[in-house]
XYZ file of C-alpha atoms in Angstrom:
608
model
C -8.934 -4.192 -15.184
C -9.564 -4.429 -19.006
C -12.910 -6.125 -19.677
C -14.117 -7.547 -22.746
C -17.202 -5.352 -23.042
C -20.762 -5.752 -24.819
C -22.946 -3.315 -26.783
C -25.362 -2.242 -23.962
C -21.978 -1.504 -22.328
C -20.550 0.674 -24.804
C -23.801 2.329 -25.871
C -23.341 4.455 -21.842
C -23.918 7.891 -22.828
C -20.093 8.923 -23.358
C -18.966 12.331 -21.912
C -16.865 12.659 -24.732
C -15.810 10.999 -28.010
C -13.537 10.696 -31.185
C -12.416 8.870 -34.079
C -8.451 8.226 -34.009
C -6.436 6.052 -36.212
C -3.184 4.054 -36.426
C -2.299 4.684 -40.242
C 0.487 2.099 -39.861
C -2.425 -0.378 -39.966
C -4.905 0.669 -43.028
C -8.442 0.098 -42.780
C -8.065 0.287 -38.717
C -9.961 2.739 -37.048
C -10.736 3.094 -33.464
C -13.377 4.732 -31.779
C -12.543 6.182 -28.406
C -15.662 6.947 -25.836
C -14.847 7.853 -22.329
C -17.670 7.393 -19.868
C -18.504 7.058 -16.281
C -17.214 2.727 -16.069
C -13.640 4.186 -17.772
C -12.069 4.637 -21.351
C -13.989 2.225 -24.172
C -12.075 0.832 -27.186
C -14.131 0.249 -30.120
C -11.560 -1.015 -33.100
C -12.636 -1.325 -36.255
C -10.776 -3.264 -39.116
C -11.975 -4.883 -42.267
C -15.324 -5.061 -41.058
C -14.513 -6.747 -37.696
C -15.723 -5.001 -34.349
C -13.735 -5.535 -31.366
C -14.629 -3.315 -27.827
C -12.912 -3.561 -24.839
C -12.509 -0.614 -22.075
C -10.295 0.359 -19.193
C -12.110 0.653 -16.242
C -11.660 4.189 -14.446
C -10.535 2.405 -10.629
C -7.392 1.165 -13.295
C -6.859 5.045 -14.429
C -4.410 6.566 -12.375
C -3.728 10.052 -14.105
C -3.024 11.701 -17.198
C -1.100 14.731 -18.338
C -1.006 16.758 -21.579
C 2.263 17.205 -23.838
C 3.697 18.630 -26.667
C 6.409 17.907 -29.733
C 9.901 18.806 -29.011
C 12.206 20.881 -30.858
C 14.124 18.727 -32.814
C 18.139 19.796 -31.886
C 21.185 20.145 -34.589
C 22.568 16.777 -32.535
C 19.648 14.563 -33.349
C 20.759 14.846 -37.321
C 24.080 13.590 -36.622
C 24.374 10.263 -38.553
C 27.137 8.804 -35.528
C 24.760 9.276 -32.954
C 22.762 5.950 -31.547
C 19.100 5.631 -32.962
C 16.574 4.913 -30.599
C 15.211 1.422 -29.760
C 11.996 2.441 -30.712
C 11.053 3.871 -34.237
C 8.442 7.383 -35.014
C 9.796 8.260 -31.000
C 7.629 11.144 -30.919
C 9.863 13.223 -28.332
C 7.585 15.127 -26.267
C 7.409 17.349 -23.496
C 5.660 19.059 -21.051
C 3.123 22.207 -22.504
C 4.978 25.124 -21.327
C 8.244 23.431 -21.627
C 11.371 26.014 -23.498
C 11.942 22.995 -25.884
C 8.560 22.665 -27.402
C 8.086 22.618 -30.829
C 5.909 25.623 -32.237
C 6.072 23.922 -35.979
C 3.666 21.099 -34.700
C 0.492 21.684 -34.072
C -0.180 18.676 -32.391
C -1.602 17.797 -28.748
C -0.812 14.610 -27.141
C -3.028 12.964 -24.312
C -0.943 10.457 -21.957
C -3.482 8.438 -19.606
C -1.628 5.922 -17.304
C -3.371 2.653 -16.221
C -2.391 -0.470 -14.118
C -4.692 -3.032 -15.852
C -5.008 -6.882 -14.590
C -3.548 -9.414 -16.585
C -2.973 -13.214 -15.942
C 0.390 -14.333 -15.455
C 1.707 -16.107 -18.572
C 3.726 -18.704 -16.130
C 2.129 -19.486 -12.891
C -1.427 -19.171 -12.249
C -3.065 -15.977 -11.089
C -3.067 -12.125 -11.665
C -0.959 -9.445 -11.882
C -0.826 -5.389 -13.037
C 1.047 -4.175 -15.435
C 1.244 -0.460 -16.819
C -0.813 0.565 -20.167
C -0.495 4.095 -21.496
C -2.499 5.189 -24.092
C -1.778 7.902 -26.054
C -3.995 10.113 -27.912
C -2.940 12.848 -30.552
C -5.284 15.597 -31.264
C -4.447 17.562 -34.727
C -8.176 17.479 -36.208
C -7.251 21.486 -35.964
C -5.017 23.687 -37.793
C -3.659 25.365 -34.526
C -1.872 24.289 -31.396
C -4.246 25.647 -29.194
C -7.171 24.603 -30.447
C -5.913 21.052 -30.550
C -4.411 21.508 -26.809
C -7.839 22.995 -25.630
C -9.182 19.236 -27.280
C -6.868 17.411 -24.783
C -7.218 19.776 -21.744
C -10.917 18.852 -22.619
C -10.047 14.956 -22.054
C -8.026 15.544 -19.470
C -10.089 17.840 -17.335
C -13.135 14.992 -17.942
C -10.776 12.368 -16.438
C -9.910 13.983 -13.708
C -13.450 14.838 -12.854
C -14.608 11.173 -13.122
C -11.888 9.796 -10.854
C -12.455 12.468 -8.286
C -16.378 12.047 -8.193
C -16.108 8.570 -7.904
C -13.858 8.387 -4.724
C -14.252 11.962 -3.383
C -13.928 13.107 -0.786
C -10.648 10.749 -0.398
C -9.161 12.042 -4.030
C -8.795 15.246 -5.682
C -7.028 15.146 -8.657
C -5.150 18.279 -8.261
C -4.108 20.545 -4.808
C -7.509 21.611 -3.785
C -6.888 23.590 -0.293
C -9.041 23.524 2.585
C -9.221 24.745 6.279
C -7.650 22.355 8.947
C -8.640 21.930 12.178
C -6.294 23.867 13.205
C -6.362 26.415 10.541
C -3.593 25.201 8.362
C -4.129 24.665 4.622
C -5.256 20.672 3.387
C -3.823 19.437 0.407
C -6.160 17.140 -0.636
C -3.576 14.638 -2.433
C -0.510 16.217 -0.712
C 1.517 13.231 0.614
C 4.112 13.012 3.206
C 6.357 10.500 2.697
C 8.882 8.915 5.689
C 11.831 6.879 4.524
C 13.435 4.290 6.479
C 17.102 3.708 4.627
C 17.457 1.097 7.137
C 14.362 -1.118 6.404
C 14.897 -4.875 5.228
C 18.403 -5.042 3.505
C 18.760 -1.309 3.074
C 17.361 -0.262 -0.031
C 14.487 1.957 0.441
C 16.227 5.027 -0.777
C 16.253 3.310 -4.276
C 12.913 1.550 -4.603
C 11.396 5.104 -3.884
C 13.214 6.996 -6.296
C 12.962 4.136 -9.157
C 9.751 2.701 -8.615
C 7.095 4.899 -6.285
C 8.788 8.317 -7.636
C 7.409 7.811 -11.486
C 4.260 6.351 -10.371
C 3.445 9.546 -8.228
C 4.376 11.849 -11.525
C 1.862 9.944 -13.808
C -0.948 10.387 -10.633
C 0.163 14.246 -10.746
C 0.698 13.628 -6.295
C 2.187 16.375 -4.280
C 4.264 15.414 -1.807
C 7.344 16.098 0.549
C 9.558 13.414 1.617
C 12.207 12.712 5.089
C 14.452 10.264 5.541
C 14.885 8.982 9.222
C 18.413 9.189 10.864
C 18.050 7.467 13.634
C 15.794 5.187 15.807
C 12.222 7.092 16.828
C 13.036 10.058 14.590
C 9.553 9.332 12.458
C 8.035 9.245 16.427
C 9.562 12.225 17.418
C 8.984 13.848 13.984
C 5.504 13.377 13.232
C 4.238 14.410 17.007
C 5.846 17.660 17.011
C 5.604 19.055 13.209
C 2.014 20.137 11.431
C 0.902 17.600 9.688
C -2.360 18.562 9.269
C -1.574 19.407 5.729
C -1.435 16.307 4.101
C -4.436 15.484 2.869
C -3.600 12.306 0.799
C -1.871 10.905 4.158
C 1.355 10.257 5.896
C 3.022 6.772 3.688
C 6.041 5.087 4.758
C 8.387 3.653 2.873
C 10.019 0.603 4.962
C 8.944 -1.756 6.878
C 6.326 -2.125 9.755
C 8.273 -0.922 12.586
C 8.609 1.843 10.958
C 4.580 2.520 10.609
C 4.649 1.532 14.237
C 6.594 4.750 15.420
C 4.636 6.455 12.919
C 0.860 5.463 14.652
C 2.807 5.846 18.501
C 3.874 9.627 17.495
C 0.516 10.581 16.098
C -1.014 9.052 19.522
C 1.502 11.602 21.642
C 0.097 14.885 19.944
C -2.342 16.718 21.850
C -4.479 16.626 19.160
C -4.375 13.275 18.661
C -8.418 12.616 18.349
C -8.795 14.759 14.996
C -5.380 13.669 13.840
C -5.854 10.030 14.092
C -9.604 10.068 12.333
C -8.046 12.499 9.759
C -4.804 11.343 8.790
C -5.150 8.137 6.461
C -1.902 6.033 6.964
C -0.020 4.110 4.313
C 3.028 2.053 3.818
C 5.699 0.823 0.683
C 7.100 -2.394 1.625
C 10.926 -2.454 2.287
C 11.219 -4.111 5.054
C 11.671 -8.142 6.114
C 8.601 -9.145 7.254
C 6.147 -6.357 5.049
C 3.008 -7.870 6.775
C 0.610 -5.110 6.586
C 0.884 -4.271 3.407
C -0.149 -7.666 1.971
C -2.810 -7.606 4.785
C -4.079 -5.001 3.089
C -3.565 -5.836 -0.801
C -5.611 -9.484 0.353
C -8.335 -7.422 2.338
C -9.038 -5.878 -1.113
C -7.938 -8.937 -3.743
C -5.045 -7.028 -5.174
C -2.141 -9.094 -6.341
C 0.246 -8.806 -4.336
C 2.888 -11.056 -4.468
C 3.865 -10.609 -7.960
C 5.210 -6.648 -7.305
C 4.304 -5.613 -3.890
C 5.907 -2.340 -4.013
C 3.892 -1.118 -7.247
C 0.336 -2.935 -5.540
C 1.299 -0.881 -2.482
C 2.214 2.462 -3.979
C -1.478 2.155 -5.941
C -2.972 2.202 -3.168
C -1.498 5.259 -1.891
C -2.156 6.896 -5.461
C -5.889 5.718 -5.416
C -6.439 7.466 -1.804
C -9.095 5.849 -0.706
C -9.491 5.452 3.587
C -10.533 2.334 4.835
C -10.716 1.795 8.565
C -8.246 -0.611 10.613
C -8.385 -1.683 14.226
C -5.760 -0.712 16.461
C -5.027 -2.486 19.932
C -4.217 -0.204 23.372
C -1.160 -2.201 24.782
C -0.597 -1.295 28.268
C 2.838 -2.356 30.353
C 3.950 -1.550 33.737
C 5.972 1.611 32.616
C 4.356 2.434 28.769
C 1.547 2.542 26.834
C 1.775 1.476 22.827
C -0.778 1.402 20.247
C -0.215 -2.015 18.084
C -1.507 -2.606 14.247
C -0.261 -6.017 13.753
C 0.719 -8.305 16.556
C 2.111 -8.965 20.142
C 3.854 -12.195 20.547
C 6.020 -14.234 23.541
C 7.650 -17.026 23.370
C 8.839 -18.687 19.480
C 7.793 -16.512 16.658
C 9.320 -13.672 18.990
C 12.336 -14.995 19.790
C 12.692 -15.603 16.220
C 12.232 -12.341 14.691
C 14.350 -10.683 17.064
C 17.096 -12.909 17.434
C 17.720 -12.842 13.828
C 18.359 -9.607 13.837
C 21.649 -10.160 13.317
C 21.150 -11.659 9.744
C 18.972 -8.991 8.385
C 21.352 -8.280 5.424
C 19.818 -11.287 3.783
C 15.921 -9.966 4.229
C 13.322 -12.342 5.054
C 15.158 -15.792 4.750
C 16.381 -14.751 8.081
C 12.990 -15.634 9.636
C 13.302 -19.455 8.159
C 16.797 -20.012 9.368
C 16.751 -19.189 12.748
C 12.903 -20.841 12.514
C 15.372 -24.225 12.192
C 17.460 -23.308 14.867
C 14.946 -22.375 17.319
C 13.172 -25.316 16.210
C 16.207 -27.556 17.259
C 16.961 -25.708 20.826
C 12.983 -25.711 21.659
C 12.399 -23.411 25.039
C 9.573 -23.510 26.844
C 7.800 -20.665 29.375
C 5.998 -20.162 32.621
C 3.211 -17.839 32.351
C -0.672 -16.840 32.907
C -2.628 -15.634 30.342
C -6.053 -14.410 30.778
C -8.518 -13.141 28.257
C -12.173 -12.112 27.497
C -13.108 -14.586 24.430
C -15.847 -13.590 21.720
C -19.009 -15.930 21.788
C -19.195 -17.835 18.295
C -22.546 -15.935 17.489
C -20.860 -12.498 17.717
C -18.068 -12.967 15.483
C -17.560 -11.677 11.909
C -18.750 -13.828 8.874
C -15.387 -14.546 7.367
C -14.972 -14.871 3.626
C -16.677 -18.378 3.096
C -19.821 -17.045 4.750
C -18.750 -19.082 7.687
C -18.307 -17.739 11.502
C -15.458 -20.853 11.903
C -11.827 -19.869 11.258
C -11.304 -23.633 10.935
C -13.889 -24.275 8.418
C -11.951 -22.174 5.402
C -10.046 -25.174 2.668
C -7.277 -24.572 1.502
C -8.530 -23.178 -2.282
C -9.746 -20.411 -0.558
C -6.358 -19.258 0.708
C -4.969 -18.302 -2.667
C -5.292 -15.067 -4.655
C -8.795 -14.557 -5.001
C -8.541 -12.801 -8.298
C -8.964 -15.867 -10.614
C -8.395 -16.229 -14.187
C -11.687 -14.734 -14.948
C -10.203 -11.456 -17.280
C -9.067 -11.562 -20.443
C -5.792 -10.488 -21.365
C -5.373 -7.231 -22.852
C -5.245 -7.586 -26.300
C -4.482 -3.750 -27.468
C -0.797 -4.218 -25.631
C 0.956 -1.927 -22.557
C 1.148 0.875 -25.001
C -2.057 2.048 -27.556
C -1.073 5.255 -29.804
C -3.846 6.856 -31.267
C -4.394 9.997 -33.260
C -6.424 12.105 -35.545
C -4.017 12.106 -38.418
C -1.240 10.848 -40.442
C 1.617 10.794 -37.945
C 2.411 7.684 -35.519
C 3.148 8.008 -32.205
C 4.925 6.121 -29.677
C 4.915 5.164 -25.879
C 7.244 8.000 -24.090
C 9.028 7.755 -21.058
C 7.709 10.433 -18.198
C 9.637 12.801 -16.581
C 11.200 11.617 -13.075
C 11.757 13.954 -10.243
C 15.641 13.772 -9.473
C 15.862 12.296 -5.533
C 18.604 14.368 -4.976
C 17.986 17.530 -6.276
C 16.642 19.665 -3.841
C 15.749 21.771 -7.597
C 13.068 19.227 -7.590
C 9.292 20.651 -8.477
C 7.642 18.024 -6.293
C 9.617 17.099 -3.555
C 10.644 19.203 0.090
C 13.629 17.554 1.464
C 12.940 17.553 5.666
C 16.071 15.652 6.346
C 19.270 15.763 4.070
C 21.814 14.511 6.331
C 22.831 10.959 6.454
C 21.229 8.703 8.587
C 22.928 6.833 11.397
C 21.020 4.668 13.950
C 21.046 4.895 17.433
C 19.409 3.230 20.668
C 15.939 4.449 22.015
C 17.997 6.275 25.028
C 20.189 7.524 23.317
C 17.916 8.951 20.892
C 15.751 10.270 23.569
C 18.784 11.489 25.807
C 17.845 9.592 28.463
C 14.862 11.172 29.521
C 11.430 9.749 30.045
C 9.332 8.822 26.858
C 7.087 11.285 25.924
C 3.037 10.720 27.312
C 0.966 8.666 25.384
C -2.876 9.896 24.917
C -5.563 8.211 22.901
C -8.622 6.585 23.728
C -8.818 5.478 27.900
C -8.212 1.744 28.898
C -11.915 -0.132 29.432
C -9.869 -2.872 31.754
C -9.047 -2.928 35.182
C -5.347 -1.290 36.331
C -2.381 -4.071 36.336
C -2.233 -4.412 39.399
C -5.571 -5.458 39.672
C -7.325 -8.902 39.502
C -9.583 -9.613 36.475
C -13.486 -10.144 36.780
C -13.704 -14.031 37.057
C -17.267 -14.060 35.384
C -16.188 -13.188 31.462
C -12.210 -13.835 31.967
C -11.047 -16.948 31.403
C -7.237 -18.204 32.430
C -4.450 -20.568 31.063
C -1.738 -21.371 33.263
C 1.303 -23.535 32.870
C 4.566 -23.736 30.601
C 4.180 -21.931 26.706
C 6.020 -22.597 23.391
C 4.361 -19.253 22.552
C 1.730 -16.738 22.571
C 0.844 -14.555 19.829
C -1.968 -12.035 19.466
C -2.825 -10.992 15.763
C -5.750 -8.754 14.499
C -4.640 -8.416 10.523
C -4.529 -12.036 8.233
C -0.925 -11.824 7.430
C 1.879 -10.674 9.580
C 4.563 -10.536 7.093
C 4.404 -11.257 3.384
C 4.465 -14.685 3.434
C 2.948 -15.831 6.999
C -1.090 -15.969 6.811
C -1.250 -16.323 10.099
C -5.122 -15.265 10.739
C -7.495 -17.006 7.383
C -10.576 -14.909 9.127
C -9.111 -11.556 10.187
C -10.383 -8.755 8.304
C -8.783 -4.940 8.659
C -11.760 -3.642 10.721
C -13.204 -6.566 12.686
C -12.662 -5.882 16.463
C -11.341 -9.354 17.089
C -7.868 -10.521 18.702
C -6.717 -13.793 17.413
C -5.116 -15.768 20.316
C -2.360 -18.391 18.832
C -1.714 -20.425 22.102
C 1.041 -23.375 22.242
C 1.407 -24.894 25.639
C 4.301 -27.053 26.032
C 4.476 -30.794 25.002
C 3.754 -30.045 21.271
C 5.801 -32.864 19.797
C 8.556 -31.462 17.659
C 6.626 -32.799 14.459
C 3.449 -31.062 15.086
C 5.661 -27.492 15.565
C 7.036 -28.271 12.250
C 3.473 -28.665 10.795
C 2.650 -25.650 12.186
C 5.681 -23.703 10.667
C 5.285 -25.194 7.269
C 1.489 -24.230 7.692
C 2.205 -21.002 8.065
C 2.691 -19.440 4.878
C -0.886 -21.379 3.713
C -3.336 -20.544 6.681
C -3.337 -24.705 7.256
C -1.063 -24.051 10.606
C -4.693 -23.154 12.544
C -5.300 -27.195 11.810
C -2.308 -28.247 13.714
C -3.325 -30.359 16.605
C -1.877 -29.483 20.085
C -2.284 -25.643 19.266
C -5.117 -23.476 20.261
C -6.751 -20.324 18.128
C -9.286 -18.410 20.350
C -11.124 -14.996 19.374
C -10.567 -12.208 22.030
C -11.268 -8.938 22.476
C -8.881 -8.637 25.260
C -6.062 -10.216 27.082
C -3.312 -10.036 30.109
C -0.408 -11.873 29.777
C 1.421 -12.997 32.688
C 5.100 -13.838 31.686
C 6.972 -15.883 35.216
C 10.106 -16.425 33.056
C 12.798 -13.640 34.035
C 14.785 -15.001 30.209
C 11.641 -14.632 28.168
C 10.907 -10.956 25.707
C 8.181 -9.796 24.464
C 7.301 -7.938 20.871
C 4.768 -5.393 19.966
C 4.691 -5.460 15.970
C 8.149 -6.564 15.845
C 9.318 -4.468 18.174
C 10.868 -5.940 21.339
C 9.566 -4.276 24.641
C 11.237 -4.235 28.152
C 8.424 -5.086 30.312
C 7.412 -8.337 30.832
C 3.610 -8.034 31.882
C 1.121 -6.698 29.764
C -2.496 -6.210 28.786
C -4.254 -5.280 25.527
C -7.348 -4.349 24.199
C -8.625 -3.679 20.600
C -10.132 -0.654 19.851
C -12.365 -0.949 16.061
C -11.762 0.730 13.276
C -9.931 3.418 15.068
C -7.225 4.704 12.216
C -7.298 5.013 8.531
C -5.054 3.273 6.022
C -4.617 4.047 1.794
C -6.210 1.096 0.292
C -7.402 0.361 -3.446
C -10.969 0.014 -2.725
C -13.046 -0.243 -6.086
């Protein structure tokens, strides 16, 4: 964010310092200090002192350039001026183009700043580059040894604040297994199916030029068919990628992702290692708000660049997972297990996915309409009041938290930054302008960053034929704590419903897609299993309620439904027409039991 900042603020002991100017405006002179809280501002103009700073958790790289050669072609007087005047043309340092007639250094540091939204209420980030041009000295390289100076000072600050989760550069070290860490080497897995199909795209025009500004390593596949991210990330070395395994799709496709890790036999160092991420593209996208609200980001307004942020930033922070055992399988979940409505919705509209996530809310009406009911027995191991998480409010009572507490939490508390998305400063006469960075080509397998794992297209297939028919592969991970199916349940801490459902869903993050805050209290790391129970004889009115209410957390108020905390649960299904989904994903079996496991994986979130 970009505060307003006071004297005692400024007056931190800077690492470094300097006087730059913007001759276009005479008399205006700023004075740039950066120091361990980020970059400060100090403008000074006719007498008038204004200071404001970027903070350093806004900085996500910088990168040092240089004049370009001026071609024959520019001169030509038919040839279309730029948009913007004094374009400064630059390029990289070593680059064949480079001007040796300047002797100028330029400084590009990239920042996603807050900034309240000028039409509805809340917060948003928006880029900022500011651009600093070092010619106090009469060579090149002493003016380039000025910016490698800030540069190398930036770099340090962001990796001592959030190391060891950052480096700024590829610093190797040993595996466990003896291969080479990247510390901010990424591996990225594509889905080109996710959501309405354009995931190749939003990589290439909106992740790829975030990733060159953060100076991130990283090798990319794109999935051809069904369980290729499963089968792929079990049986290659991943150990390697240091800044995490991201993918760029929708949940499902994080689900194969965390199953696949789980079938490796080294699946214990892996899973505390690896930190996991994800780039919305799918329909439903609900982790990736989860996380963005665990941590008061803005989501909503541009949840691809929130998301890809948080991958840039590094940072681990720990998520439950829940052991899901069947008759014939054994899944590890992130995000929910339902039966009965919301199920029946997301998988039924299937068949309307082309038009994203207005699918859910049609075939919400049409479910809604042909209501089904049932028969089951569901069993679970409830938490005590006393033992459960304080949620936001400082309360212990999901039903206690209003309604003003379920939007953004970033309020209008930030001024607006007043220096513009682009400050050019410099130490002489010259003006500079904003430039546009350098994007890696998608396709070109020339491409300095990227390693192309898949180039073929992609083509989707069913799980057996995917698998050729042959058993699924065994699942390890941490052992079950609950009795075998097949056995009763202790009838001292397990308690039982019985009858005819509308649904069942189990959720352990707050949202399950984008626009469905489903659990008000659930936090990332918890170790608590919301229980949304509907028996039937809800009137049609109260379902409704509870649909509406979904989006705004006030669904948990609906009378005739039930929200229990649980830290583990059977569920009994008696209906041979009813399915079941783990995360979205529809399973065959039809009895099942899960258990949540605390803070067992890792996921890329912007902590400050």
């Amino acid at each position: 964010m970009m505060d307003s900042m006071d004297d005692n603020h400024f007056a931190t002991k800077p690492m470094l310092e300097e006087t730059f100017y913007i001759l276009s405006k005479k008399n205006t002179v700023y004075r740039v200090k950066l120091t361990e809280k980020g970059l400060c501002l100090q403008k000074e103009n006719n007498g008038t002192i204004k200071t404001e700073t970027i903070a350093l958790c806004d900085i996500i790289g910088c990168r040092c350039m240089r004049s370009k050669r001026r071609s024959e072609n520019n001169a030509c007087a038919c040839r279309p001026s730029s948009s913007r005047k004094n374009d400064p043309r630059v390029v990289d340092e070593n680059s064949v183009d480079k001007d040796e007639n300047d002797i100028s250094a330029f400084l590009y540091i990239y920042a996603y700043v807050l900034k309240n939204c000028k039409v509805k209420s809340g917060q948003k980030r928006e880029r900022m580059t500011i651009t600093l041009r070092f010619r106090s000295f009469d060579k090149y390289d002493d003016n380039m040894k000025e910016a490698q100076k800030w540069r190398s000072a930036i770099k340090y600050l962001i990796t001592s604040r959030y190391s060891p989760q950052i480096s700024p550069g590829m610093s190797p070290t040993s595996g466990p297994f003896g291969s080479t860490v990247i510390d901010n080497k990424v591996f990225f897995i594509i889905n080109p199916k996710s959501g309405v199909g354009k995931a190749r795209d939003i990589f290439q025009q909106r992740v790829v030029p975030i990733l060159t500004e953060a100076d991130i390593n990283y090798d990319i596949h794109v999935t051809r068919h069904a369980q290729d991210a499963r089968n792929l990330v079990r049986s290659q070395d991943i150990n390697q990628y240091g800044g995490g395994i991201v993918v760029v799709g929708g949940d499902g496709i994080l689900f194969e992702v965390i199953n696949g890790l789980l079938e490796r036999l080294d699946w214990e160092p892996v899973i505390e290692r690896i930190k996991l991420g994800i780039i919305p593209c799918g329909s439903g996208n609900g982790l990736a708000k989860a996380i963005s609200y665990a941590y008061n980001e803005p989501h909503d307004h541009n949840p691809v660049l929130i998301s890809t942020l948080n991958v840039v930033r590094g940072v681990a922070a720990p998520m439950d997972l829940v052991r899901v055992q069947t008759e014939s399988q054994v899944y590890f979940s992130f995000l929910s297990i339902g039966w009965g409505l919301l199920s029946d919705i997301d998988v039924e509209s299937e068949r309307l996915r082309a038009i994203g996530s207005q699918r859910f809310t049609i075939w919400s009406v049409a479910r809604l309409i042909g209501l089904r009911t049932y028969k089951g027995r569901l069993s679970f191991q409830r938490i005590p009041a006393d033992r459960l998480p304080m949620s936001r409010n400082g309360s212990s009572s999901l039903l206690s938290r209003s309604i003003s507490e379920c939007v953004d939490v970033n309020s209008s508390i930030y001024p607006s930054n007043s220096f513009g998305d682009c400050l050019n400063l410099e130490t002489s006469s010259e003006v500079t302008d904003c430039v546009m960075r350098r994007r890696d080509s998608f396709y070109s397998v020339a491409s300095r960053r990227s390693t192309y794992l898949s180039a073929a297209g992609s083509s989707y297939q069913s799980l057996v034929e995917a698998t050729g028919g042959s058993s699924p592969p065994r699942v390890y991970g941490p052992a079950s704590r609950l009795p075998p199916l097949n056995q009763p349940l202790p009838s001292d801490s397990w308690e039982v419903i019985s009858g005819e459902f509308v649904m069942v869903h189990a959720v352990y993050q707050s949202h399950i897609a984008a626009d469905c805050y489903f659990a008000p209290d659930s936090r990332l790391s918890d170790g608590v299993i919301w229980l949304s129970v509907i028996k039937a004889g809800i009137s049609r009115a109260h379902l409704l309620q509870f649909l509406l209410g979904l989006s705004t957390g006030t669904h948990v108020n609906i009378a005739q439904t039930e929200f229990i905390p649980v830290s583990a649960f059977r569920l009994e299904p008696l209906s041979n027409n009813s399915l079941i989904t783990v995360d979205g994903e529809r399973i065959n079996d039809n009895l099942l039991q899960a258990e949540i496991i605390p803070g067992m994986a890792n996921v890329l979130a912007r902590r400050s």
